[in-house]
PDB file of C-alpha atoms in Angstrom:
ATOM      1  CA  UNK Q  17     -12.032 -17.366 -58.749  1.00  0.00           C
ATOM      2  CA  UNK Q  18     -13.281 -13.788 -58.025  1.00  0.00           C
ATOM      3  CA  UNK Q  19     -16.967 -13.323 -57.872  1.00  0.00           C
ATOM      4  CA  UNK Q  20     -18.523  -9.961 -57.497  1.00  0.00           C
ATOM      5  CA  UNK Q  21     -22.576  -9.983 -56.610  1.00  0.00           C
ATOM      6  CA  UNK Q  22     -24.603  -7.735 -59.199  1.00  0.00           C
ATOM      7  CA  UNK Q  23     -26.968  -6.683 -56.634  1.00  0.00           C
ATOM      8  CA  UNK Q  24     -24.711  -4.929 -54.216  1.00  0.00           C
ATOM      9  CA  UNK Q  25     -21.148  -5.384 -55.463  1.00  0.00           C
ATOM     10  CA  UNK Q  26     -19.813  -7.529 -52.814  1.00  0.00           C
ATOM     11  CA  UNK Q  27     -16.821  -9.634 -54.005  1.00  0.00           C
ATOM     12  CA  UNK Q  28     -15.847 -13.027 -52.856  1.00  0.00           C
ATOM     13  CA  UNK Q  29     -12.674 -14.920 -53.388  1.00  0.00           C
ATOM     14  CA  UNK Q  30     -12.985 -18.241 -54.053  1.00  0.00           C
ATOM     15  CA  UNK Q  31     -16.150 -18.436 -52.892  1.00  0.00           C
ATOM     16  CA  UNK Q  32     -19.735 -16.523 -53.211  1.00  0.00           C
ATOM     17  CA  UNK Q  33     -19.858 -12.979 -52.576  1.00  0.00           C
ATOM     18  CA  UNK Q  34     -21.505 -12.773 -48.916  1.00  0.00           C
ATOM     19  CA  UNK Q  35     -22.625 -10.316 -46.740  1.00  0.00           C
ATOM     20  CA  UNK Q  36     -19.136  -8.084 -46.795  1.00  0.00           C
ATOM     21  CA  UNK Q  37     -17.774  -5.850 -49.282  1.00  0.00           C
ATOM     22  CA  UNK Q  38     -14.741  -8.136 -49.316  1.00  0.00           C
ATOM     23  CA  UNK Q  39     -14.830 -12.036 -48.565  1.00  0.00           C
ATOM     24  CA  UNK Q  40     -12.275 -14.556 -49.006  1.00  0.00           C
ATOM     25  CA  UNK Q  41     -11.921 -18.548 -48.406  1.00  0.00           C
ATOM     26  CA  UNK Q  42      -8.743 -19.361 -47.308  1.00  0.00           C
ATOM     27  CA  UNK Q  43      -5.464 -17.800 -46.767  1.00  0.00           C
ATOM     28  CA  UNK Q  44      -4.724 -13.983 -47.839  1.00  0.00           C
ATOM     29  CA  UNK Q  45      -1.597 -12.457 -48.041  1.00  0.00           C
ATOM     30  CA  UNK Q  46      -0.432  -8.694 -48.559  1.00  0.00           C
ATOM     31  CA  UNK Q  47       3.375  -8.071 -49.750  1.00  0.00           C
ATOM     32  CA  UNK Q  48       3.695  -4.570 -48.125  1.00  0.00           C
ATOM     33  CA  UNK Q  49       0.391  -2.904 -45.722  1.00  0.00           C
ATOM     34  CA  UNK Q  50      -3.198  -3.805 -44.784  1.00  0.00           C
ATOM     35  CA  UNK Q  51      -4.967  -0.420 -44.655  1.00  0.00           C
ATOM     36  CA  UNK Q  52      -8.137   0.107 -42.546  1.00  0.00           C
ATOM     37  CA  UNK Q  53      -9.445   3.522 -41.777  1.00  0.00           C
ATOM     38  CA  UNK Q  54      -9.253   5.188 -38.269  1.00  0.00           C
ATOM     39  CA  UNK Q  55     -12.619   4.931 -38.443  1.00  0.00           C
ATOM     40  CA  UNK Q  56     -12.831   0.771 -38.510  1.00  0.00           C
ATOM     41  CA  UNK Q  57     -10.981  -2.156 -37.384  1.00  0.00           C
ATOM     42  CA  UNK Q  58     -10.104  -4.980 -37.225  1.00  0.00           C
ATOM     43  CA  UNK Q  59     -12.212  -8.003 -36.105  1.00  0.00           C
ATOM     44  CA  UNK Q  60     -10.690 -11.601 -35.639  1.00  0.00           C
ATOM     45  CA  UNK Q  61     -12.853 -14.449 -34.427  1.00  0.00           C
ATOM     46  CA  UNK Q  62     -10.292 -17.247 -34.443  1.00  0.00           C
ATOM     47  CA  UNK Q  63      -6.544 -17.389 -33.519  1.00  0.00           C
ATOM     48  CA  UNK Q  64      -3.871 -14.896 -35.714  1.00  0.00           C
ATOM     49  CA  UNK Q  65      -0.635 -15.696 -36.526  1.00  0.00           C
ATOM     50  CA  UNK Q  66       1.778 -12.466 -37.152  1.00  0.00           C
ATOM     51  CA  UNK Q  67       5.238 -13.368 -38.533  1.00  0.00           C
ATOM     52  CA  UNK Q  68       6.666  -9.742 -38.271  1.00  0.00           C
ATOM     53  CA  UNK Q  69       5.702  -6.577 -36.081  1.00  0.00           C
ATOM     54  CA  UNK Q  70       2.205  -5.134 -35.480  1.00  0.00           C
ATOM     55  CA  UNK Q  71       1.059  -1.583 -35.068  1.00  0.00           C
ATOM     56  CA  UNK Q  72      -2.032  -0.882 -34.088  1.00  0.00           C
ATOM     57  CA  UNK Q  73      -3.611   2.371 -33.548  1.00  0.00           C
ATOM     58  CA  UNK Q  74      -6.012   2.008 -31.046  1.00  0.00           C
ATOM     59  CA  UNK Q  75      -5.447  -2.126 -29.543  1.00  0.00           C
ATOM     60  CA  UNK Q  76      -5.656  -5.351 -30.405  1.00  0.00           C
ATOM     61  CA  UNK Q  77      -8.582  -7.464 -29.372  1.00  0.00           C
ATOM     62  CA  UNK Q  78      -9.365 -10.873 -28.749  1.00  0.00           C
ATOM     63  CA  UNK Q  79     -13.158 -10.836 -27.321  1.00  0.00           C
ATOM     64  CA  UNK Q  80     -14.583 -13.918 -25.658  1.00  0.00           C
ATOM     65  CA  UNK Q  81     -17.856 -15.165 -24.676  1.00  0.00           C
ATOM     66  CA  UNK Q  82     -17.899 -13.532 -21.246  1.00  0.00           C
ATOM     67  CA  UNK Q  83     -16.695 -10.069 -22.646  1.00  0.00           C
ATOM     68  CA  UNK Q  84     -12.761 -10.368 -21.651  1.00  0.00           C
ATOM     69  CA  UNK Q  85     -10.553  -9.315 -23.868  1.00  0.00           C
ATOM     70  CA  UNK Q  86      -6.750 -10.439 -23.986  1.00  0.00           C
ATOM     71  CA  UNK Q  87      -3.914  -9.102 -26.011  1.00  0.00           C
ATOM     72  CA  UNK Q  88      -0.980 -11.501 -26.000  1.00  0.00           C
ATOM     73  CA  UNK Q  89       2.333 -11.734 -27.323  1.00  0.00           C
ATOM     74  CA  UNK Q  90       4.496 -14.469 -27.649  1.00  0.00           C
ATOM     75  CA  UNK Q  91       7.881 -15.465 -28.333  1.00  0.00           C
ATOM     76  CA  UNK Q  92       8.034 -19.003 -30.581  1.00  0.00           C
ATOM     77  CA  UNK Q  93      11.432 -19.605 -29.519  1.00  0.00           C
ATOM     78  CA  UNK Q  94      10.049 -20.718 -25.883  1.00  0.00           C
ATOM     79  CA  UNK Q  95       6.915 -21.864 -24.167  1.00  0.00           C
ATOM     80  CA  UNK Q  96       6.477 -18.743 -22.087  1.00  0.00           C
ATOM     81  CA  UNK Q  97       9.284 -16.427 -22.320  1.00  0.00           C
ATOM     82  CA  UNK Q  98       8.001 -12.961 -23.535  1.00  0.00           C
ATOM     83  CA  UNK Q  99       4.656 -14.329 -23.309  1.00  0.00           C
ATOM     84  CA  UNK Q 100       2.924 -10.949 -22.300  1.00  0.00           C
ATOM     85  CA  UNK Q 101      -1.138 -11.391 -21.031  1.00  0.00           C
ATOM     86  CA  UNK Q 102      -3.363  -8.500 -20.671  1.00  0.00           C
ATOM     87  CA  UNK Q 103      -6.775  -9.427 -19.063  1.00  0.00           C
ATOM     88  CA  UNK Q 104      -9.917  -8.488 -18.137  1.00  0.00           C
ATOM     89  CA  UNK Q 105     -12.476 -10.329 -16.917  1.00  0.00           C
ATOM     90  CA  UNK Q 106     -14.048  -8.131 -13.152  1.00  0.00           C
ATOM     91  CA  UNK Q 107     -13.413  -4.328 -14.444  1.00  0.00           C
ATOM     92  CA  UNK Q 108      -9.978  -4.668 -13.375  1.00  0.00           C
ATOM     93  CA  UNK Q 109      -7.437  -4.953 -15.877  1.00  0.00           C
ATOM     94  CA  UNK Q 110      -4.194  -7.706 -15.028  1.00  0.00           C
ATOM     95  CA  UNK Q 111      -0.920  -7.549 -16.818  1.00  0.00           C
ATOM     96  CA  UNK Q 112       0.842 -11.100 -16.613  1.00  0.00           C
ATOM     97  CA  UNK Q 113       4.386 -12.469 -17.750  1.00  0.00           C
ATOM     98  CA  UNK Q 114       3.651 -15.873 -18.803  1.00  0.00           C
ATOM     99  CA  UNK Q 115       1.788 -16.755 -15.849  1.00  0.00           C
ATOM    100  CA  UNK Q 116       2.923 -14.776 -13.482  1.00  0.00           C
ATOM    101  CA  UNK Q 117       1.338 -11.608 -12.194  1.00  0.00           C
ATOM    102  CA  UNK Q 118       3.022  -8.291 -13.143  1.00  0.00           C
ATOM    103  CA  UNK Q 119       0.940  -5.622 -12.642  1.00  0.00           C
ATOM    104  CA  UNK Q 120      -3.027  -4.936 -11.523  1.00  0.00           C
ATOM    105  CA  UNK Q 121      -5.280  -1.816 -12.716  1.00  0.00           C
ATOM    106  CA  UNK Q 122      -7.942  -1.327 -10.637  1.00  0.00           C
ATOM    107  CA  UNK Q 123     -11.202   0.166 -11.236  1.00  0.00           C
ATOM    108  CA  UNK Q 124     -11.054   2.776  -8.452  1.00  0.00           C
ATOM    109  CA  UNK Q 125      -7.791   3.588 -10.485  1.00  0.00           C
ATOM    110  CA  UNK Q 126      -5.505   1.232  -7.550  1.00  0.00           C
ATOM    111  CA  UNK Q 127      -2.132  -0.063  -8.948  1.00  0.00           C
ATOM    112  CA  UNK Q 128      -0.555  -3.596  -7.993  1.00  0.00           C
ATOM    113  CA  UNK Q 129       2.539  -4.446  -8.506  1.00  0.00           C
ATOM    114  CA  UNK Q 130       4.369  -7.696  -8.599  1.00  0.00           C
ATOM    115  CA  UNK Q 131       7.634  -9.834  -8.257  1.00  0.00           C
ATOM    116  CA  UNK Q 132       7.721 -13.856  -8.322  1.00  0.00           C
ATOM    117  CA  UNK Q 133       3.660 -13.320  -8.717  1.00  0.00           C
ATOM    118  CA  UNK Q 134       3.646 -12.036  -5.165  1.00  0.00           C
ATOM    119  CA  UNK Q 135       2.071  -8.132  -4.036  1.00  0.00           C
ATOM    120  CA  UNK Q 136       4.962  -6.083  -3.247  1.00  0.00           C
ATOM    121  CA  UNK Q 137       3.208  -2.441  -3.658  1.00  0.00           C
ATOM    122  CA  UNK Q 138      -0.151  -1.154  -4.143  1.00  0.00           C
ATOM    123  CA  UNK Q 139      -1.679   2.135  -3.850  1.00  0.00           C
ATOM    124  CA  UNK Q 140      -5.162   2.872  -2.329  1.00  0.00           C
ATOM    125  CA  UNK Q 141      -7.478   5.495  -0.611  1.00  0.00           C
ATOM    126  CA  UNK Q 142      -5.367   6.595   2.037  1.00  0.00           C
ATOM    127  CA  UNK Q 143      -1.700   6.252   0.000  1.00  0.00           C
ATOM    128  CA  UNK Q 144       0.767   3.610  -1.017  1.00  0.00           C
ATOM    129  CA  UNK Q 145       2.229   0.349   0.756  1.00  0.00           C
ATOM    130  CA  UNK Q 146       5.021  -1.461  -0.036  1.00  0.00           C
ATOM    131  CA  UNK Q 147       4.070  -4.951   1.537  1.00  0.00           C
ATOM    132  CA  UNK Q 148       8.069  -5.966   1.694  1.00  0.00           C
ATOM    133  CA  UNK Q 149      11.417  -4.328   2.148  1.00  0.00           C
ATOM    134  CA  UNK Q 150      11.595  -0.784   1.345  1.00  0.00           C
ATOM    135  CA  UNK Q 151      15.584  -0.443  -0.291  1.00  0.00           C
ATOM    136  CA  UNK Q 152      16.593   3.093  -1.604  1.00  0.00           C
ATOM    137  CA  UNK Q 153      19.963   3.245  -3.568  1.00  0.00           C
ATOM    138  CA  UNK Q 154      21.987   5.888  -4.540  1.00  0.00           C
ATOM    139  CA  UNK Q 155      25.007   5.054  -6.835  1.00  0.00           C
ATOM    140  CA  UNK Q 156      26.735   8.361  -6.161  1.00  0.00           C
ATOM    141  CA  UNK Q 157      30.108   8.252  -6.379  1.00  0.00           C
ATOM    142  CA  UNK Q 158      30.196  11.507  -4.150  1.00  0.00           C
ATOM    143  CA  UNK Q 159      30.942  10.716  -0.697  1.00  0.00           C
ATOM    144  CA  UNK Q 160      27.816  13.722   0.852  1.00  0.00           C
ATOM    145  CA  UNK Q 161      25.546  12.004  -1.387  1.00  0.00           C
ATOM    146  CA  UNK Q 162      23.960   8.975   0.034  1.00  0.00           C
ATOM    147  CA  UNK Q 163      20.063   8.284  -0.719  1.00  0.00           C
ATOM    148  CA  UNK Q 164      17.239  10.366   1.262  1.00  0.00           C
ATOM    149  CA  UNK Q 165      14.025   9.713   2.254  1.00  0.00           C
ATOM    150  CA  UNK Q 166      11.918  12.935   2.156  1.00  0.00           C
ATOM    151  CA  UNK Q 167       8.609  13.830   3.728  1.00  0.00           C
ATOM    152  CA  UNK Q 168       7.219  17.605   2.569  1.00  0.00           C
ATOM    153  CA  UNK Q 169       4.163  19.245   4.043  1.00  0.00           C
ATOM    154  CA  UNK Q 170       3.230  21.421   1.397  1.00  0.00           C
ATOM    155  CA  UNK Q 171       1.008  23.817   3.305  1.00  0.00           C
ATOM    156  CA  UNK Q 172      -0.114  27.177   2.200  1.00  0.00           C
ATOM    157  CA  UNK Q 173      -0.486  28.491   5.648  1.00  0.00           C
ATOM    158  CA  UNK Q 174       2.113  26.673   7.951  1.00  0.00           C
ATOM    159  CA  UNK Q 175       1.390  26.975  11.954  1.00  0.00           C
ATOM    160  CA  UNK Q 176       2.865  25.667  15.160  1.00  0.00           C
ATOM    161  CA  UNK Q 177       2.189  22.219  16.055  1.00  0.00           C
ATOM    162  CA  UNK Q 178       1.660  21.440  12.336  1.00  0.00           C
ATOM    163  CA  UNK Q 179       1.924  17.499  12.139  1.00  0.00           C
ATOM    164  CA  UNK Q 180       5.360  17.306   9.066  1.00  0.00           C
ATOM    165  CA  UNK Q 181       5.386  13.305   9.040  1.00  0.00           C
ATOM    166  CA  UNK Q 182       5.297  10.122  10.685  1.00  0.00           C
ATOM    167  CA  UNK Q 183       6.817   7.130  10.966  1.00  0.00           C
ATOM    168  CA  UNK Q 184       4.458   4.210  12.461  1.00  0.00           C
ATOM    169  CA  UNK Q 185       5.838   0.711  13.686  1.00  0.00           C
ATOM    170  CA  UNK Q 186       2.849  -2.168  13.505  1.00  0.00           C
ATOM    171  CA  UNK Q 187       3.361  -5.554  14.440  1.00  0.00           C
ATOM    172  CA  UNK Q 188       0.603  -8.680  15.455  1.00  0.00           C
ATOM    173  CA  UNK Q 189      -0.340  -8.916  19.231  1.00  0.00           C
ATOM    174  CA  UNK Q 190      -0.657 -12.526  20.220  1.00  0.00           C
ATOM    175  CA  UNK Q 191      -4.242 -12.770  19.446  1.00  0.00           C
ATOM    176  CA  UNK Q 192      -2.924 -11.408  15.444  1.00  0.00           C
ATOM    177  CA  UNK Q 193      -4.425  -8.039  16.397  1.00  0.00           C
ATOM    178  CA  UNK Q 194      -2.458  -5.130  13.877  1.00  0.00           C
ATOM    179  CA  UNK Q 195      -0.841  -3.302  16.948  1.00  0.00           C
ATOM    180  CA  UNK Q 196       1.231   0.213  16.270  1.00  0.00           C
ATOM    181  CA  UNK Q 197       4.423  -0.383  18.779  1.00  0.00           C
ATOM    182  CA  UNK Q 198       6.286   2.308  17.791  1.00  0.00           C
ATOM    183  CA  UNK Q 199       6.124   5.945  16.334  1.00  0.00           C
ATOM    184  CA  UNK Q 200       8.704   8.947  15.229  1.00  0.00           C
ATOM    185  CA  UNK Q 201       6.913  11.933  14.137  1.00  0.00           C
ATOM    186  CA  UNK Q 202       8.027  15.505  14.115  1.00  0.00           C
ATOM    187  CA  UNK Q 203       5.727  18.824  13.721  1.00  0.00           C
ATOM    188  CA  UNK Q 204       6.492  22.496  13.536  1.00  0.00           C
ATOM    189  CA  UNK Q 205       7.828  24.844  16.156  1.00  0.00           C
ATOM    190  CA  UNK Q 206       7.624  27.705  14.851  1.00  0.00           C
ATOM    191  CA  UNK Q 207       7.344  28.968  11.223  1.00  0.00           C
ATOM    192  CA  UNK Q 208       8.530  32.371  11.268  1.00  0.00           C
ATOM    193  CA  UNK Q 209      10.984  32.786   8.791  1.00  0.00           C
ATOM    194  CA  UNK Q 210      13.992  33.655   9.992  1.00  0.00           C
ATOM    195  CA  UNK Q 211      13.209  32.163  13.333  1.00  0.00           C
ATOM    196  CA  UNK Q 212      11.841  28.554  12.082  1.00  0.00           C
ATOM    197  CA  UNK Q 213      12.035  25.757  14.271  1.00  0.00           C
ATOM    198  CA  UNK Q 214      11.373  21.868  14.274  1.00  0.00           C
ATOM    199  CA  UNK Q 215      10.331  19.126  17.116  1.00  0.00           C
ATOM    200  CA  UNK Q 216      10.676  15.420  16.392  1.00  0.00           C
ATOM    201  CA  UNK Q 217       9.850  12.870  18.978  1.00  0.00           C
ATOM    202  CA  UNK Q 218      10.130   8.871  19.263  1.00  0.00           C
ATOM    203  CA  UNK Q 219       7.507   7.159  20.512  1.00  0.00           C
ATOM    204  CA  UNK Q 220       6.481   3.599  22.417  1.00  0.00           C
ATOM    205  CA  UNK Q 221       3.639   1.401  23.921  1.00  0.00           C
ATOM    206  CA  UNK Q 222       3.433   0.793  26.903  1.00  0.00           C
ATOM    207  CA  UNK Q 223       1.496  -2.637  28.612  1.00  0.00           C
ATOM    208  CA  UNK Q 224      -1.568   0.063  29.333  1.00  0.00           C
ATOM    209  CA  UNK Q 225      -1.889   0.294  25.569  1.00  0.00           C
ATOM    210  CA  UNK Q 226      -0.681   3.937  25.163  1.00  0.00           C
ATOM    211  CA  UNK Q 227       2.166   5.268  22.948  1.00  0.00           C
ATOM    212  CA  UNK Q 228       4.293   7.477  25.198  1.00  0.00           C
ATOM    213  CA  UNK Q 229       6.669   9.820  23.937  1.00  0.00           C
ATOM    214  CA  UNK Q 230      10.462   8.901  25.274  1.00  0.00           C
ATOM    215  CA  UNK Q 231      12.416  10.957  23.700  1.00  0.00           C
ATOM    216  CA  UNK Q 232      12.059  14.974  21.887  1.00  0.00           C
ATOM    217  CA  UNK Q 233      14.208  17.046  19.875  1.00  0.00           C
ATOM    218  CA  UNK Q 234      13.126  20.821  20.043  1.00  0.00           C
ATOM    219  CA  UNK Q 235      15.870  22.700  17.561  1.00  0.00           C
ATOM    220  CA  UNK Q 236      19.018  22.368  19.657  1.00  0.00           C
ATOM    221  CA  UNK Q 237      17.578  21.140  23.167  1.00  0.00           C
ATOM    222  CA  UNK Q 238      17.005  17.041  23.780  1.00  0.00           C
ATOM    223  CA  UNK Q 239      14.792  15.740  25.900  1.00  0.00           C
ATOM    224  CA  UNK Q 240      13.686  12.649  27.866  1.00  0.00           C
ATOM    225  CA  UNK Q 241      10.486  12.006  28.882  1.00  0.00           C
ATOM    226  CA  UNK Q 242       8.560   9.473  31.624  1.00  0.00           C
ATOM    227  CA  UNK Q 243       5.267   8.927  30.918  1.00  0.00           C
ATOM    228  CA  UNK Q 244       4.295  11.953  28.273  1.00  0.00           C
ATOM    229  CA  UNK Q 245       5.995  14.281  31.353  1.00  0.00           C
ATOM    230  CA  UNK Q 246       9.410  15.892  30.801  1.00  0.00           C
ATOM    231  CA  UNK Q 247      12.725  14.675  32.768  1.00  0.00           C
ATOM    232  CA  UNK Q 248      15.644  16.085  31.386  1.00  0.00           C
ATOM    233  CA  UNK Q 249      16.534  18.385  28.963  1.00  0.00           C
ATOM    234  CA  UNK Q 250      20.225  19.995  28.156  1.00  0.00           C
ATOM    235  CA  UNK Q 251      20.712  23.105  27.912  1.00  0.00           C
ATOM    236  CA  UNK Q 252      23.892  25.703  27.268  1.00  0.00           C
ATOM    237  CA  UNK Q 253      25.223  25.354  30.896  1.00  0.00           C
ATOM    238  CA  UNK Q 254      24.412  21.041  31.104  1.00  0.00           C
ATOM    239  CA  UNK Q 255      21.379  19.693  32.047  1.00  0.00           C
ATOM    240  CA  UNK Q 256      18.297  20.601  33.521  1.00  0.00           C
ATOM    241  CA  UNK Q 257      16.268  17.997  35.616  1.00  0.00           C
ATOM    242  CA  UNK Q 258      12.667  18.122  36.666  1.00  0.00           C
ATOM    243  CA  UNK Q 259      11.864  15.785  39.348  1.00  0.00           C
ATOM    244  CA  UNK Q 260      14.349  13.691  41.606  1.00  0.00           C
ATOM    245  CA  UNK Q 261      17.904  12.117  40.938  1.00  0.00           C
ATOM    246  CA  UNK Q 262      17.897   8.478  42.491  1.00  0.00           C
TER     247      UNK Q 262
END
């Protein structure tokens, strides 16, 4: 039975007319679309069962007690495959594949990201790490075009000695302290253009605890070093040598 209230018009379905324009007991069911105004929503306080797809706007909401809110989606056809999760219960916001962990929001704006529900790259204040192997493909059939890594200082006024990338080498001491054993790095020479020039150097620690450079690339010219102190260098006529040959 319909029953619409005199005193305010609210209509009930097979029950009393209540507090909302539009009350029902039971099931409902709409042949072609459910239209609510940009302006409202939807609000569901039990479980919802949709048998086709759903387009929503603005989001889908499941609020509970502690003010998380999930949005799920799952396939019937198997316990947990497609079974999508989006939480969040700290200000962060998690994205999970059946139970697994695929992907972290932070509040500070951070990104996670997961395989097997284990961290394999997340960005922070200082950049990005990649906590496991760092693979870059290139399926190029052309035989000059293999996959590059590429580090660009994009500086407005480029000088000597500018510092154009590094590439740092940690590892645990014995005592699990995060120890840098190795370093390449390379800076400017000169940026004239027309006469610009590039230095690159490879660096190690020693037992004293001090990264010395070993080896430098200036343009054309290689060098060796001991100790931060130039040895050998080539040059157009062989090799030069400062010091002694033993």
């Amino acid at each position: 039975r319909i029953t619409v209230s005199a005193a305010n018009g609210n209509v009930g379905v097979g029950k009393a007319p209540g507090t909302y324009k539009f009350d029902v007991q039971g099931s409902a069911n709409a042949t072609t679309a459910l239209q609510i105004p940009t302006s409202g929503g939807i609000t569901v306080t039990g479980n919802s069962t949709f048998g086709g797809s759903v387009t929503a706007a603005k989001s889908i909401v499941k609020t509970a007690s502690n003010d998380t809110f999930t949005i799920e989606t799952v396939n019937t056809g198997s316990a947990l495959a497609a079974h999508t999760t989006l939480t969040n219960s700290d200000g962060n916001v998690y994205f999970k594949v059946g139970t697994e962990n695929a992907l972290t929001l932070g509040l500070n704006g951070g990104v996670d990201l997961y395989y097997n529900n284990e961290l394999k790259f997340n960005t922070h204040v200082s950049g990005a790490r990649v906590t496991s192997n760092l693979n870059l493909y290139s399926t190029d059939a052309t035989a000059s075009n293999g996959p590059d890594l590429i580090l660009t200082r994009n500086s407005a006024t480029p000088a000597a000695s500018d510092d154009l990338g590094n590439i740092q080498f940690f590892g645990e001491s014995s005592t699990s302290v995060s120890t840098q054993y190795g370093h390449i790095r390379s800076e400017i020479s000169s940026p004239t253009q027309g006469a610009t020039k590039g230095n690159m150097y490879i660096d190690a620690l020693d037992t004293d605890g001090t990264l010395y450079t070993g080896i430098g690339i200036s343009g054309k010219v290689a060098k060796l070093y001991y100790s931060d102190s130039e040895r050998l260098a080539t040059t157009s006529a062989g090799l030069d040598v400062t010091g002694t040959v033993t």
